[in-house]
Amino acid sequence: MSATETTPVKTSSVLAVLRQPLLIAIVLIGVLLAFGEALSPGFASGEQILRLLVVASLLGLVAAGQNLVILAGREGIDLSVGGIVSLSAIVAGNVMSGQDASIPLAILACVATGALFGFLNGVGVTVMRIPPLVMTLGMLGVLQGLLVVIRQGIPSGKAAPALADFVAKPFLFGLPGTIWLWVAVGLFMAFLLRRTVFGQRVYAIGSNEHAAFMAGVPVKRMRVAVFTFSGIFAAIAGLCLLGYSGSSFSNVGEQYMVPSIIAVVFGGTPLAGGKGGYTGTMAGAVLLTILQSILTTVNIDESGRQMIYGATLLVLMLFYGRGRRMRG
Amino acid sequence: MSKLELSGVSKTYGATVALRRGDLSVEAGEVHVLVGSNGSGKSTLCKIVAGSVKPDGGRVAIDGEPVAIGGPKASKAKGIGIFYQELSLAAHRTVEENICLADMPVTAGLFVDRKALSKRAEKYIALFETVSGDDFAAETVVGNLRADQRQLVEIMKTLATEAPILIFDEPTSALDRAQAERFFEILGDLKAEGRSIIFISHRMDEIFAVGDRVTVMRDGETVGTRILAETEPTAVIQLMVGSKDDLAEAAVNPPDAAERSGTPVLEVSGFSGPGFRDISFSVAAGEILGFGGLHGQGQSAVLRSLFGAEPYGGGRISLEGTPVHYSNPRDAILLGMAYVSGDRGRDGIVNGRPIFENVVPVHFLRNGLKIVQPKVLKKRVDPALDALRTKYASLWQAINSLSGGNQQKVVIARWLVDQPTVLLLDDPTKGVDLSAKSDLFALIRELAREGMGIVLYSSEDAELLNNADRILVFNQGRVTRELTGADRTRFNLYHAAYEAAS
């Protein structure tokens, strides 16, 4: 996959601009791995890298939906993804209760949960005209409240053995199922953005919503759809997370909100939307996961990590803001 | 000695000559009317006086003294007050604050003196007391006022400069009759005080009611000054039109009317909405129907509503004899409508995206496509772009890398992949170079020949006269005249446009 989600055929100029973030990300991934290896030998071993990729794929799944929402523009952002991950993990865990036979039903319930809350976000943003930032932040609050009510603080739900195996154990050619799932999502996103009318409409409304409207693009329906996609991807991530950790514990999803945005922005999709793609976002997810792992290795706790994430996002905004001005 | 005298003033922007030779002489105690069609240079002339545009050449003199007006501040110091057509009010401030905005009374050099401010504003508010409406007060926030009331505030603000030279650029466009008449009375008083007033208007009745002299501009030049009491409206219009009455060959011999008999492709009756009332017309297959008149008389609003982009209040629309209803562009497109806006930055181009993606959206919609097949689509996209002689290196280059004319061609090509039944053109050549214009009009005539119904609004009168088979002249949201055949002359167009709306 190349970084040309924007165009079906590669051209040197478009490629040159879009390759930059991807190239930077890949170089940084190498640097961080080397740095990790130097800090703690074995950090960049094959086994360890596989484990990192599994963790990265969970973030990558969440970031896929985030990516669509941001691409569609008009200050599109989904702050509720963390809440949806948590809730869908709990729904899936309770439906399957450790039984392999219940997995299909659990998947259905889990995806339906994500789709529902994503859809509600979309309706709030389009029909009720609530800014995405406010709408999804409010939704996050609702979801957190809901979690407290459902859970009452007691861990509940249990992953089925087959799910746990799929997520973490080698599934095909020695790679765990989650990684394969992520690759499939990567291919799906590339196809969606480059080869479908839906994808082109996402870019169109992200670049000039009014012109898209005047060319007959169903702008509101599109916006509801991208938020629904975001909910669904977060739910799939929640399902994998359940398999990864065995049972669902409180607020498992919270850790994904800011990193999913950073991964998208780092991957070359500006917060203003309209350009970029998912390939870069995948690299961004890997990069962030390695960074997180290094921070854990050097014993920086969760709050410290949050601060570093926040600072990273600000630095990125500064970097890309400057870049645009120079190009213009 | 004249109060204000401009002689041989000129201004060019790059290759465009905005003002070739502007002469204007205004006496003290005179209302001097400035008229001319769109782009004749009158607003450039006013901007030079106001100091917002620096002339390239010529001489400006006040009281016989040559002056250089360096900026709006300098023009204020020289005693010039200007009423801006585009309202320059602060929406969140009160009426009295806006009136005194340019020169706030202060105490101790720092604090706004509210008492002095109210007292000063009071005088100007009182001038319009009888006509400003019950809900109009000194403390009202401007943003909460009606359009006509805001325009009154703008007038009061101009009067508050107490400048010896006042410029009013279409000050009555939003006013009702009583308000306009009160304003003219006030102009009479100002005149009696010995002030000089430059008045721009497009209404012949107004011009003759308040003006002493009129200066006519055409194609960037002052063509003459007349004493209004000694002249006729038709003579003024003749001066604006000049000797040329340019009908191009194609327009002189419009396609035979008999060819266009049968069901009209578009029929509109009793169409009303924001900015227009009771519009009825029909467009035959193969016909180019022109919308003419002064800028902003409802032409664009009608086209946008017809395309479903703005809601309309009432009326019936039929396409090829079938009554249709729709409330968004999507449905209009599916019924075979197409719309090209002159404001391509807002309505047309999908910024930063490739040419390809800018052409295909309508094709996707009309054919219900879900999957993008670039190789297949290219065969449809290329001919549409070639029909307009669009210049581009690759379909995948960003649309922004093209010139304005080529960007507009790409936007138009969007509608040509699948031929629409009706093509609505809303001042499509705004900001487009000459060669692109001629490509565009050649194509439009060709499309009409193939049986498409076309509605063309243009702010350039020559474009209308050269290309439209029939012209509806809009005046204050209504069609006041229809020009057909040999009647399609510049003189008739101006005459209908400058007439007082009934």
CSV table of N, CA and C in Angstrom, one decimal, chain A residues 5-11 13-14 71 191 193-201 203-219 221 274-276, chain B residues 304 307-309 327-330 333 339 341 344-354 356-357 360-362 364-365 369-374 394 396-398 414-415:
chain,number,residue,atom,x,y,z
A,5,GLU,N,-4.0,7.4,-0.9
A,5,GLU,CA,-5.4,7.2,-0.7
A,5,GLU,C,-6.2,8.2,-1.5
A,6,THR,N,-5.5,9.4,-1.7
A,6,THR,CA,-6.2,10.5,-2.4
A,6,THR,C,-6.5,10.1,-3.8
A,7,THR,N,-5.7,9.4,-4.5
A,7,THR,CA,-5.8,9.3,-5.9
A,7,THR,C,-5.7,7.9,-6.4
A,8,PRO,N,-6.5,7.5,-7.3
A,8,PRO,CA,-6.4,6.1,-7.8
A,8,PRO,C,-5.1,5.9,-8.6
A,9,VAL,N,-4.5,6.9,-9.2
A,9,VAL,CA,-3.3,6.7,-9.9
A,9,VAL,C,-2.2,7.6,-9.3
A,10,LYS,N,-1.0,7.1,-9.2
A,10,LYS,CA,0.0,7.8,-8.5
A,10,LYS,C,0.6,8.9,-9.4
A,11,THR,N,0.7,10.1,-8.8
A,11,THR,CA,1.5,11.1,-9.5
A,11,THR,C,2.6,11.5,-8.5
A,13,SER,N,3.8,14.4,-7.7
A,13,SER,CA,3.6,15.6,-6.8
A,13,SER,C,2.7,15.2,-5.6
A,14,VAL,N,1.6,14.6,-5.9
A,14,VAL,CA,0.7,14.2,-4.8
A,14,VAL,C,1.4,13.2,-3.8
A,71,LEU,N,-11.5,13.0,8.4
A,71,LEU,CA,-11.5,13.2,6.9
A,71,LEU,C,-12.7,14.0,6.4
A,191,PHE,N,-9.5,0.5,0.0
A,191,PHE,CA,-10.6,0.3,-1.0
A,191,PHE,C,-11.7,1.3,-0.8
A,193,LEU,N,-11.7,4.3,0.6
A,193,LEU,CA,-11.3,5.6,0.3
A,193,LEU,C,-11.0,5.9,-1.1
A,194,ARG,N,-10.4,4.9,-1.8
A,194,ARG,CA,-9.9,5.1,-3.2
A,194,ARG,C,-10.9,4.7,-4.2
A,195,ARG,N,-11.6,3.6,-4.0
A,195,ARG,CA,-12.3,2.9,-5.0
A,195,ARG,C,-13.8,3.0,-4.9
A,196,THR,N,-14.3,3.6,-3.8
A,196,THR,CA,-15.8,3.7,-3.7
A,196,THR,C,-16.2,5.1,-3.8
A,197,VAL,N,-17.5,5.3,-4.2
A,197,VAL,CA,-18.1,6.6,-4.3
A,197,VAL,C,-18.2,7.2,-2.9
A,198,PHE,N,-18.5,6.3,-1.9
A,198,PHE,CA,-18.5,6.7,-0.5
A,198,PHE,C,-17.2,7.4,-0.1
A,199,GLY,N,-16.1,6.8,-0.4
A,199,GLY,CA,-14.8,7.3,-0.1
A,199,GLY,C,-14.6,8.7,-0.7
A,200,GLN,N,-14.9,8.8,-2.0
A,200,GLN,CA,-14.7,10.1,-2.6
A,200,GLN,C,-15.6,11.2,-2.1
A,201,ARG,N,-16.8,10.8,-1.6
A,201,ARG,CA,-17.7,11.7,-1.0
A,201,ARG,C,-17.2,12.2,0.3
A,203,TYR,N,-14.0,12.6,1.1
A,203,TYR,CA,-13.0,13.7,0.8
A,203,TYR,C,-13.7,14.9,0.4
A,204,ALA,N,-14.8,14.8,-0.5
A,204,ALA,CA,-15.5,16.0,-1.0
A,204,ALA,C,-16.1,16.8,0.1
A,205,ILE,N,-16.8,16.1,1.1
A,205,ILE,CA,-17.4,17.0,2.1
A,205,ILE,C,-16.4,17.5,3.1
A,206,GLY,N,-15.2,16.8,3.2
A,206,GLY,CA,-14.2,17.3,4.0
A,206,GLY,C,-13.5,18.5,3.4
A,207,SER,N,-13.5,18.6,2.1
A,207,SER,CA,-12.8,19.7,1.4
A,207,SER,C,-13.6,20.9,1.2
A,208,ASN,N,-14.8,20.7,0.8
A,208,ASN,CA,-15.7,21.8,0.5
A,208,ASN,C,-17.2,21.3,0.6
A,209,GLU,N,-17.7,21.4,1.8
A,209,GLU,CA,-19.0,20.8,2.1
A,209,GLU,C,-20.1,21.4,1.2
A,210,HIS,N,-20.0,22.7,1.0
A,210,HIS,CA,-21.1,23.3,0.3
A,210,HIS,C,-21.0,22.9,-1.2
A,211,ALA,N,-19.8,22.9,-1.8
A,211,ALA,CA,-19.7,22.5,-3.2
A,211,ALA,C,-20.2,21.1,-3.3
A,212,ALA,N,-19.9,20.2,-2.3
A,212,ALA,CA,-20.3,18.8,-2.4
A,212,ALA,C,-21.9,18.8,-2.4
A,213,PHE,N,-22.5,19.6,-1.5
A,213,PHE,CA,-23.9,19.7,-1.5
A,213,PHE,C,-24.5,20.1,-2.8
A,214,MET,N,-23.9,21.1,-3.4
A,214,MET,CA,-24.4,21.6,-4.7
A,214,MET,C,-24.1,20.5,-5.8
A,215,ALA,N,-23.3,19.6,-5.6
A,215,ALA,CA,-23.1,18.5,-6.6
A,215,ALA,C,-23.8,17.3,-6.3
A,216,GLY,N,-24.8,17.4,-5.3
A,216,GLY,CA,-25.7,16.3,-5.0
A,216,GLY,C,-25.2,15.3,-4.0
A,217,VAL,N,-24.1,15.6,-3.3
A,217,VAL,CA,-23.7,14.7,-2.3
A,217,VAL,C,-24.6,14.8,-1.1
A,218,PRO,N,-25.1,13.6,-0.6
A,218,PRO,CA,-26.0,13.7,0.6
A,218,PRO,C,-25.2,13.9,1.8
A,219,VAL,N,-24.9,15.2,2.1
A,219,VAL,CA,-23.9,15.5,3.1
A,219,VAL,C,-24.3,15.0,4.5
A,221,ARG,N,-26.4,12.5,5.4
A,221,ARG,CA,-26.3,11.0,5.5
A,221,ARG,C,-24.8,10.6,5.6
A,274,GLY,N,-10.4,16.4,4.7
A,274,GLY,CA,-10.4,16.6,3.3
A,274,GLY,C,-9.2,16.0,2.6
A,275,LYS,N,-8.1,15.6,3.3
A,275,LYS,CA,-7.0,15.0,2.6
A,275,LYS,C,-6.3,14.0,3.6
A,276,GLY,N,-5.5,13.1,3.1
A,276,GLY,CA,-4.9,12.1,3.9
A,276,GLY,C,-5.4,10.8,3.7
B,304,ARG,N,-30.9,29.8,-7.8
B,304,ARG,CA,-30.5,28.9,-6.6
B,304,ARG,C,-31.7,28.1,-6.1
B,307,PHE,N,-32.8,25.4,-8.3
B,307,PHE,CA,-31.9,24.2,-8.2
B,307,PHE,C,-32.1,23.5,-6.9
B,308,GLY,N,-32.9,24.0,-6.0
B,308,GLY,CA,-33.2,23.4,-4.7
B,308,GLY,C,-32.2,23.8,-3.7
B,309,ALA,N,-31.3,24.7,-4.0
B,309,ALA,CA,-30.2,25.1,-3.0
B,309,ALA,C,-30.8,26.0,-1.9
B,327,SER,N,-36.6,19.7,-2.9
B,327,SER,CA,-36.1,20.7,-1.9
B,327,SER,C,-34.6,20.6,-1.7
B,328,ASN,N,-33.9,19.9,-2.5
B,328,ASN,CA,-32.5,20.0,-2.4
B,328,ASN,C,-31.8,19.7,-3.8
B,329,PRO,N,-30.6,20.1,-3.9
B,329,PRO,CA,-29.9,20.0,-5.2
B,329,PRO,C,-29.9,18.5,-5.7
B,330,ARG,N,-29.8,17.6,-4.7
B,330,ARG,CA,-29.7,16.2,-5.1
B,330,ARG,C,-30.9,15.7,-5.9
B,333,ILE,N,-30.9,17.4,-9.4
B,333,ILE,CA,-29.9,16.8,-10.3
B,333,ILE,C,-30.5,15.5,-10.9
B,339,TYR,N,-26.5,23.2,-12.4
B,339,TYR,CA,-26.4,24.6,-12.0
B,339,TYR,C,-24.9,24.9,-11.8
B,341,SER,N,-22.4,27.9,-10.7
B,341,SER,CA,-22.3,29.2,-9.9
B,341,SER,C,-21.1,30.0,-10.3
B,344,ARG,N,-17.3,30.0,-7.7
B,344,ARG,CA,-16.8,28.7,-7.7
B,344,ARG,C,-16.1,28.2,-6.4
B,345,GLY,N,-15.5,29.2,-5.7
B,345,GLY,CA,-14.8,28.9,-4.5
B,345,GLY,C,-15.7,28.3,-3.5
B,346,ARG,N,-16.9,28.9,-3.4
B,346,ARG,CA,-17.9,28.4,-2.4
B,346,ARG,C,-18.8,27.3,-3.0
B,347,ASP,N,-19.3,27.4,-4.2
B,347,ASP,CA,-20.3,26.4,-4.7
B,347,ASP,C,-19.7,25.4,-5.6
B,348,GLY,N,-18.5,25.6,-6.1
B,348,GLY,CA,-18.1,24.7,-7.2
B,348,GLY,C,-17.0,23.8,-6.9
B,349,ILE,N,-15.7,24.3,-6.7
B,349,ILE,CA,-14.6,23.4,-6.6
B,349,ILE,C,-14.5,22.7,-5.3
B,350,VAL,N,-14.1,21.4,-5.3
B,350,VAL,CA,-13.7,20.7,-4.1
B,350,VAL,C,-12.2,20.9,-4.0
B,351,ASN,N,-11.9,21.8,-3.1
B,351,ASN,CA,-10.5,22.3,-2.9
B,351,ASN,C,-9.5,21.2,-2.6
B,352,GLY,N,-8.4,21.3,-3.2
B,352,GLY,CA,-7.3,20.4,-2.9
B,352,GLY,C,-7.5,19.0,-3.4
B,353,ARG,N,-8.6,18.7,-4.1
B,353,ARG,CA,-8.8,17.3,-4.6
B,353,ARG,C,-8.5,17.3,-6.1
B,354,PRO,N,-8.2,16.2,-6.6
B,354,PRO,CA,-7.8,16.1,-8.0
B,354,PRO,C,-9.0,16.5,-9.0
B,356,PHE,N,-10.1,14.9,-11.4
B,356,PHE,CA,-11.0,13.7,-11.6
B,356,PHE,C,-12.2,13.8,-10.6
B,357,GLU,N,-11.8,13.9,-9.3
B,357,GLU,CA,-12.8,13.9,-8.2
B,357,GLU,C,-13.7,15.1,-8.3
B,360,VAL,N,-16.5,13.9,-11.3
B,360,VAL,CA,-17.3,12.7,-11.3
B,360,VAL,C,-18.5,12.7,-10.3
B,361,PRO,N,-18.6,13.5,-9.3
B,361,PRO,CA,-19.7,13.4,-8.3
B,361,PRO,C,-21.1,13.3,-9.0
B,362,VAL,N,-21.4,14.2,-9.9
B,362,VAL,CA,-22.7,14.2,-10.5
B,362,VAL,C,-23.0,12.9,-11.3
B,364,PHE,N,-21.7,10.0,-10.6
B,364,PHE,CA,-22.0,8.9,-9.6
B,364,PHE,C,-23.5,9.0,-9.2
B,365,LEU,N,-23.9,10.2,-9.0
B,365,LEU,CA,-25.3,10.3,-8.5
B,365,LEU,C,-26.3,9.9,-9.5
B,369,LEU,N,-23.9,5.0,-9.0
B,369,LEU,CA,-22.7,4.2,-8.9
B,369,LEU,C,-22.3,4.1,-7.4
B,370,LYS,N,-21.6,3.0,-7.1
B,370,LYS,CA,-21.1,2.8,-5.8
B,370,LYS,C,-19.5,2.6,-5.8
B,371,ILE,N,-19.1,2.1,-6.9
B,371,ILE,CA,-17.6,1.8,-7.0
B,371,ILE,C,-17.0,2.7,-8.1
B,372,VAL,N,-15.8,3.1,-7.7
B,372,VAL,CA,-15.0,4.0,-8.6
B,372,VAL,C,-14.1,3.2,-9.5
B,373,GLN,N,-14.3,3.3,-10.8
B,373,GLN,CA,-13.4,2.6,-11.8
B,373,GLN,C,-12.7,3.6,-12.6
B,374,PRO,N,-11.6,4.1,-12.2
B,374,PRO,CA,-10.9,5.2,-12.9
B,374,PRO,C,-10.8,5.0,-14.4
B,394,SER,N,-2.8,16.4,-16.0
B,394,SER,CA,-3.3,15.0,-15.6
B,394,SER,C,-4.6,15.2,-14.8
B,396,TRP,N,-5.2,13.7,-12.3
B,396,TRP,CA,-5.0,13.5,-10.9
B,396,TRP,C,-4.3,14.7,-10.2
B,397,GLN,N,-4.1,15.8,-11.0
B,397,GLN,CA,-3.5,16.9,-10.3
B,397,GLN,C,-4.6,17.7,-9.6
B,398,ALA,N,-4.2,18.4,-8.5
B,398,ALA,CA,-5.2,19.1,-7.7
B,398,ALA,C,-5.8,20.2,-8.5
B,414,ARG,N,-18.4,18.8,-15.0
B,414,ARG,CA,-19.1,17.9,-14.1
B,414,ARG,C,-20.5,17.7,-14.6
B,415,TRP,N,-21.1,18.7,-15.2
B,415,TRP,CA,-22.5,18.6,-15.6
B,415,TRP,C,-22.7,18.0,-17.0
